[in-house]
Coordinates of C-alpha atoms in Angstrom, one line a residue:
X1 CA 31.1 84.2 -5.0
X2 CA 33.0 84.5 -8.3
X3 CA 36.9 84.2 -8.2
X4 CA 39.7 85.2 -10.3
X5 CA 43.2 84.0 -11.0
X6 CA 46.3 86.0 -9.5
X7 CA 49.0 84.2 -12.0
X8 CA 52.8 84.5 -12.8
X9 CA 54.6 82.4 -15.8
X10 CA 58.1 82.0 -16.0
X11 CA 59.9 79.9 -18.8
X12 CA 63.6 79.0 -18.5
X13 CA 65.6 77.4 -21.7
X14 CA 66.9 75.1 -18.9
X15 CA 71.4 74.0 -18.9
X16 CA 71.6 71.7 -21.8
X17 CA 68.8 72.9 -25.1
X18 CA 70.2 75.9 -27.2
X19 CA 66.9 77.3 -27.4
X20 CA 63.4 77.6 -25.7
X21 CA 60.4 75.1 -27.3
X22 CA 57.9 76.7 -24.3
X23 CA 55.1 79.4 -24.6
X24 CA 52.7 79.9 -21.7
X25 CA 50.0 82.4 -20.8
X26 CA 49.5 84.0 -17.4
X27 CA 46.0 85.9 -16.8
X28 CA 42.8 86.8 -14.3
X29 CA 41.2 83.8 -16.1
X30 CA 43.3 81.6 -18.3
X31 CA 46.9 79.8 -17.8
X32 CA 48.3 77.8 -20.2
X33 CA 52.0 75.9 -21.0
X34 CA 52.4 74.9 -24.6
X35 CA 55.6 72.4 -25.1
X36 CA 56.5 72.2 -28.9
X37 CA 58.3 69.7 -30.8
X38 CA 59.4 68.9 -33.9
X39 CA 62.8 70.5 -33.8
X40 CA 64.2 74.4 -34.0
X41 CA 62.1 76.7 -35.4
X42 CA 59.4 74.3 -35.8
X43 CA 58.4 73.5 -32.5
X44 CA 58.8 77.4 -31.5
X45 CA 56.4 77.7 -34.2
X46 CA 53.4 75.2 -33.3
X47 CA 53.3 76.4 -29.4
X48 CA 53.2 79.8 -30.2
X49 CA 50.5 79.1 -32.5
X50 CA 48.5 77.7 -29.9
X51 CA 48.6 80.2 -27.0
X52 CA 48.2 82.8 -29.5
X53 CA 44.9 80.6 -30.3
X54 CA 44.1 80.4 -26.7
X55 CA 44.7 83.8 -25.3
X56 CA 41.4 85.9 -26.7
X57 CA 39.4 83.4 -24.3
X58 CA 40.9 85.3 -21.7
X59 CA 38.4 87.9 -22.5
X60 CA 35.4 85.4 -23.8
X61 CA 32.3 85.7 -23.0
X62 CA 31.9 82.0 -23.3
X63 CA 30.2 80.8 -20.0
X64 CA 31.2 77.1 -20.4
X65 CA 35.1 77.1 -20.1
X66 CA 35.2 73.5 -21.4
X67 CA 33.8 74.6 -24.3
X68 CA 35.8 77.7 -24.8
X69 CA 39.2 75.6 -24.3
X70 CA 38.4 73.0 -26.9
X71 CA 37.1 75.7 -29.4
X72 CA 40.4 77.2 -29.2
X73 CA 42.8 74.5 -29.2
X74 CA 40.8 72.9 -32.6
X75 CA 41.2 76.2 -34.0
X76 CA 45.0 76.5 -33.6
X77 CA 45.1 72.5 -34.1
X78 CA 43.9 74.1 -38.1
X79 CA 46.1 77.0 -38.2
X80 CA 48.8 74.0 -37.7
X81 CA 48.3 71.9 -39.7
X82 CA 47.7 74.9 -42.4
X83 CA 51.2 75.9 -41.9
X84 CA 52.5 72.8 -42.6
X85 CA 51.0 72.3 -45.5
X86 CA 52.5 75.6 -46.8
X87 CA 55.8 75.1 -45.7
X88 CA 57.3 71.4 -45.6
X89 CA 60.0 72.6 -43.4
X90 CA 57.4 72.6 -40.6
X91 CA 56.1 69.3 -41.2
X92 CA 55.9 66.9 -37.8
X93 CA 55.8 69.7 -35.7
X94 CA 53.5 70.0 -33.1
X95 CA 53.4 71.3 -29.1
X96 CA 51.6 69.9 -26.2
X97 CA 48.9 71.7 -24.2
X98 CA 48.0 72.4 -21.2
X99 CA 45.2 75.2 -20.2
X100 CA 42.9 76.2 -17.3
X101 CA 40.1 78.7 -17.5
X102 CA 38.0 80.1 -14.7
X103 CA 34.7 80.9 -15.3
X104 CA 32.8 82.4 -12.2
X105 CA 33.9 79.1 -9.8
X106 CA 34.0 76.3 -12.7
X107 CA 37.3 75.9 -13.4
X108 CA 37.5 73.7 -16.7
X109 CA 41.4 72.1 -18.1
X110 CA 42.1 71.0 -21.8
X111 CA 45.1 68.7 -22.2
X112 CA 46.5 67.3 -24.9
X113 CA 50.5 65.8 -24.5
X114 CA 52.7 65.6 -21.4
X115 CA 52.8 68.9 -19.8
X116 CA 50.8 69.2 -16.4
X117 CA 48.6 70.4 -14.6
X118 CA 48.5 70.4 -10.5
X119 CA 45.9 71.9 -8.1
X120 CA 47.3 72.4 -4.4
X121 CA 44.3 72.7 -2.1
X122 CA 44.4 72.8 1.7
X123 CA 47.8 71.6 1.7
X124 CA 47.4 67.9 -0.7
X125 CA 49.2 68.6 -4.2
X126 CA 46.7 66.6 -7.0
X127 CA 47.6 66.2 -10.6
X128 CA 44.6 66.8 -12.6
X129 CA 45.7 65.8 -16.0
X130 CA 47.3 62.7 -17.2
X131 CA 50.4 62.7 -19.4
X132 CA 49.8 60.7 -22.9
X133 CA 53.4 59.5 -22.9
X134 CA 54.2 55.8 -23.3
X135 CA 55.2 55.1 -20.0
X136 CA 52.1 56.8 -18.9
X137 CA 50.5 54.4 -20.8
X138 CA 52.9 51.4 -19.0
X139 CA 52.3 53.0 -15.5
X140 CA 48.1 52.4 -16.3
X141 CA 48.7 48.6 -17.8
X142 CA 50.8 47.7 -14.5
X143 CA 53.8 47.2 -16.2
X144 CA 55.7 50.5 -14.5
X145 CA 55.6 51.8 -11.3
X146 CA 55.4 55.7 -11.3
X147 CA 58.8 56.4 -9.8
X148 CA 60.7 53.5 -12.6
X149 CA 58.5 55.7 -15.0
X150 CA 60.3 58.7 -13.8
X151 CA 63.7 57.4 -15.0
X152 CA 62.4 55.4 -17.8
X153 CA 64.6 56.2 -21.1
X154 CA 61.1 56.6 -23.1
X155 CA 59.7 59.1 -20.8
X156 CA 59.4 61.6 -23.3
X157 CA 58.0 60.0 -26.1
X158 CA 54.2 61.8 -26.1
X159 CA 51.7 59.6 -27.4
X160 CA 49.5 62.7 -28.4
X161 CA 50.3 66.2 -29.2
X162 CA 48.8 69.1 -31.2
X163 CA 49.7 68.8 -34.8
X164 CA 47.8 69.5 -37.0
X165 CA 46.0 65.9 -36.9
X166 CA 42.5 64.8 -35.8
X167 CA 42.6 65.8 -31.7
X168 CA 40.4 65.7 -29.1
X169 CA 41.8 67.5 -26.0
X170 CA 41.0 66.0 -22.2
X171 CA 38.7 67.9 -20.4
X172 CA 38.5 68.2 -16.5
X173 CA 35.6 70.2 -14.8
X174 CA 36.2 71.7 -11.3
X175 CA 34.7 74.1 -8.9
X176 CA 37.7 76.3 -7.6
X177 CA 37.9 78.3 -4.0
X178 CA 39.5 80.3 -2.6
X179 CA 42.6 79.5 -1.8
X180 CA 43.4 77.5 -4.4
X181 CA 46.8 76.9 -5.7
X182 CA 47.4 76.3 -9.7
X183 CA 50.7 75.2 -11.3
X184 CA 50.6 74.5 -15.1
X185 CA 54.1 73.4 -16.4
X186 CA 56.3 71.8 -19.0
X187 CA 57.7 68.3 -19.0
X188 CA 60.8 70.2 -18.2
X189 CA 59.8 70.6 -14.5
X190 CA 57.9 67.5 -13.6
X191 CA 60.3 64.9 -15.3
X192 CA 63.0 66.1 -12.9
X193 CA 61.3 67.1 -9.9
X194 CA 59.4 64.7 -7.8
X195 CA 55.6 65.9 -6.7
X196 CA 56.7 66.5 -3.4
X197 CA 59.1 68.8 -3.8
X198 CA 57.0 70.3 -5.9
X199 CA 53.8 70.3 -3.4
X200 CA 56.7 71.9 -0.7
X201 CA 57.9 74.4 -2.9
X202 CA 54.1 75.5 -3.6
X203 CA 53.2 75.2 0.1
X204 CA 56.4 77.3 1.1
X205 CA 56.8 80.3 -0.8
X206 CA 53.4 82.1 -0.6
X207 CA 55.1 84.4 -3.0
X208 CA 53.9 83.8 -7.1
X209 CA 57.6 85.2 -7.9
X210 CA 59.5 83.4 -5.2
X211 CA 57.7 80.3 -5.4
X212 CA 58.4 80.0 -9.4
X213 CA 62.1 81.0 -9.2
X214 CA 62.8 78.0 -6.4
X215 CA 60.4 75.6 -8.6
X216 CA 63.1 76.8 -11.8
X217 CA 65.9 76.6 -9.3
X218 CA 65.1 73.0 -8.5
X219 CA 64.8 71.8 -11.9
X220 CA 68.4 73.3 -12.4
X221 CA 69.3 71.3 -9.1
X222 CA 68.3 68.6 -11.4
X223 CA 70.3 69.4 -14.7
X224 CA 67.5 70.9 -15.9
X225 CA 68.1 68.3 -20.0
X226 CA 64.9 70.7 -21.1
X227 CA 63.3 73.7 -20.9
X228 CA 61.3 75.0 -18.0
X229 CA 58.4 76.4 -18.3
X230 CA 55.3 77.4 -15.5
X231 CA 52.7 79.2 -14.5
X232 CA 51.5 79.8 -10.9
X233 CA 48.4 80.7 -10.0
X234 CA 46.2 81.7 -7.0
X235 CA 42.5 81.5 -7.2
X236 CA 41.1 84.9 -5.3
X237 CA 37.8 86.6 -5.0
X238 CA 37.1 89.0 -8.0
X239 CA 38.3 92.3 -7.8
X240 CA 40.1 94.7 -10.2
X241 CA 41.1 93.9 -13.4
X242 CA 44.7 92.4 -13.9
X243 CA 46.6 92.3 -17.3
X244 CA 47.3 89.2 -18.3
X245 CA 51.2 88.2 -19.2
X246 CA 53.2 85.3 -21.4
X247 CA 56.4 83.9 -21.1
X248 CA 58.6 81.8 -24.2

C-alpha cells in the first residue's frame, strides 16, 4: 500500500521577536521547518532559500527520499553561500532544517540544526532527529540531564546549521503506516514545551487545525521568547491529489 501525507503548517512570530525567522512546507509528500539565523533580514533570507530549494521534491520523481532530501538541501546550502558572497550584509547567516519525504511507505528525514522532528505512533511520541546544539552535545557526554538541558542558558547555541559551509545533513530511513502522526517544528516549540505535552496535544486533537493552534497556544502558555513554527502531518492511504501549502 502506498501512503500519502495529509499536512497543515502554521508559523507564529511568538510574544517577544519583532519578526518571524521560520519558513516551513506543508504537502502530500514533503514537510519541512527551516529556523534561520543570523539576524533580520538575514536569517529570513537563508530559510526561505532552503524550502524554496526543497519544495520541487514534492513533485520528484526521485524514488530514494534520502537521496532527494540531501540533493536539495546541498543545492540551497550553494545558493547560500552564493548570496553571501554577493552581499556582505548577509554574511553568517544561515537556517536550520528539518524535512521528511514520503516515498510509497519509506519515509526518509534530513536534519541539519536544532529544529525537530517527532513521529507519534500507536500512542508513544519518538523524536527522530537529534538537535546539534551544545547542550545536546552535554546531554550525550553525561554531563546534562535532558530536563537541566531544557533550562540551560546555552540551549540555543546550534552547533550546525545551513550556511553556506561544507554540510552533511542527518539522514533517518523509516517505513511509515497508516496512522501515523508527524510533527516537524522550530526550536520555538520544543524549547518551551515538554514532549509530553506535546505527545498529549497530538494524541487529543485529531484535528490538523486544532491540534496546531493548542500546540501554538501552549508555547504562548510558555512566553513563547521565539518564533513558532510546525507542521502536522497524518500519514493516509493514497488518494486524490492535495495542494501542498507553506507558512513564514
Amino acid at each position: 500500500m502506498s501512503f500519502v501525507l495529509r499536512s497543515l503548517a502554521v508559523s507564529d512570530p511568538g510574544l517577544v521577536r519583532p519578526n518571524n525567522e521560520d519558513v516551513a512546507f506543508a504537502g502530500s509528500r514533503l514537510v519541512a521547518v527551516a529556523d534561520g539565523m543570523g539576524g533580520a533580514p538575514a536569517g529570513e533570507v537563508a530559510s526561505e532559500i532552503v524550502i524554496s530549494g526543497l519544495a520541487p521534491v514534492e513533485r520528484s520523481a526521485e524514488t530514494d527520499p534520502l537521496a532527494a532530501l540531501v540533493a536539495a538541501i546541498t543545492t540551497a546550502n550553494a545558493r547560500i553561500r552564493a548570496v553571501t558572497d554577493d552581499d556582505q550584509a548577509t554574511e553568517g547567516m544561515g537556517t536550520t532544517v528539518t524535512a521528511m519525504l514520503l516515498t510509497g511507505r519509506r519515509l526518509g528525514v534530513a536534519h541539519v540544526g536544532d529544529s525537530r522532528g517527532y513521529l507519534f505512533r500507536a500512542g508513544r511520541l519518538t523524536q527522530i532527529t537529534r538537535d546539534d546544539t551544545f547542550v545536546q552535545a552535554l546531554v550525550d557526554q553525561g554531563g546534562l540531564t535532558r530536563e537541566e538541558a531544557r533550562r540551560h542558558p546555552q540551549r540555543s547555541l546550534v552547533t550546525r546549521a545551513v550556511q553556506g559551509g561544507p554540510i552533511e545533513p542527518a539522514t533517518v530511513a523509516l517505513i511509515a503506516e497508516a496512522g501515523d502522526r508527524l510533527l516537524v517544528c522550530s526550536d520555538g516549540l520544543s524549547d518551551v514545551v515538554d514532549d509530553d505535552a506535546i505527545a498529549g496535544v497530538l494524541a487529543g486533537y485529531p484535528d490538523r487545525p486544532e491540534c496546531a493552534e493548542q500546540l501554538v497556544k501552549l508555547a504562548h502558555q510558555a512566553g513563547a521568547p521565539d518564533n513558532v513554527t510546525l507542521v502536522v502531518a497524518d500519514v493516509v492511504p493514497a488518494a486524490g491529489p492535495e495542494l501542498p501549502t507553506s507558512a513564514g
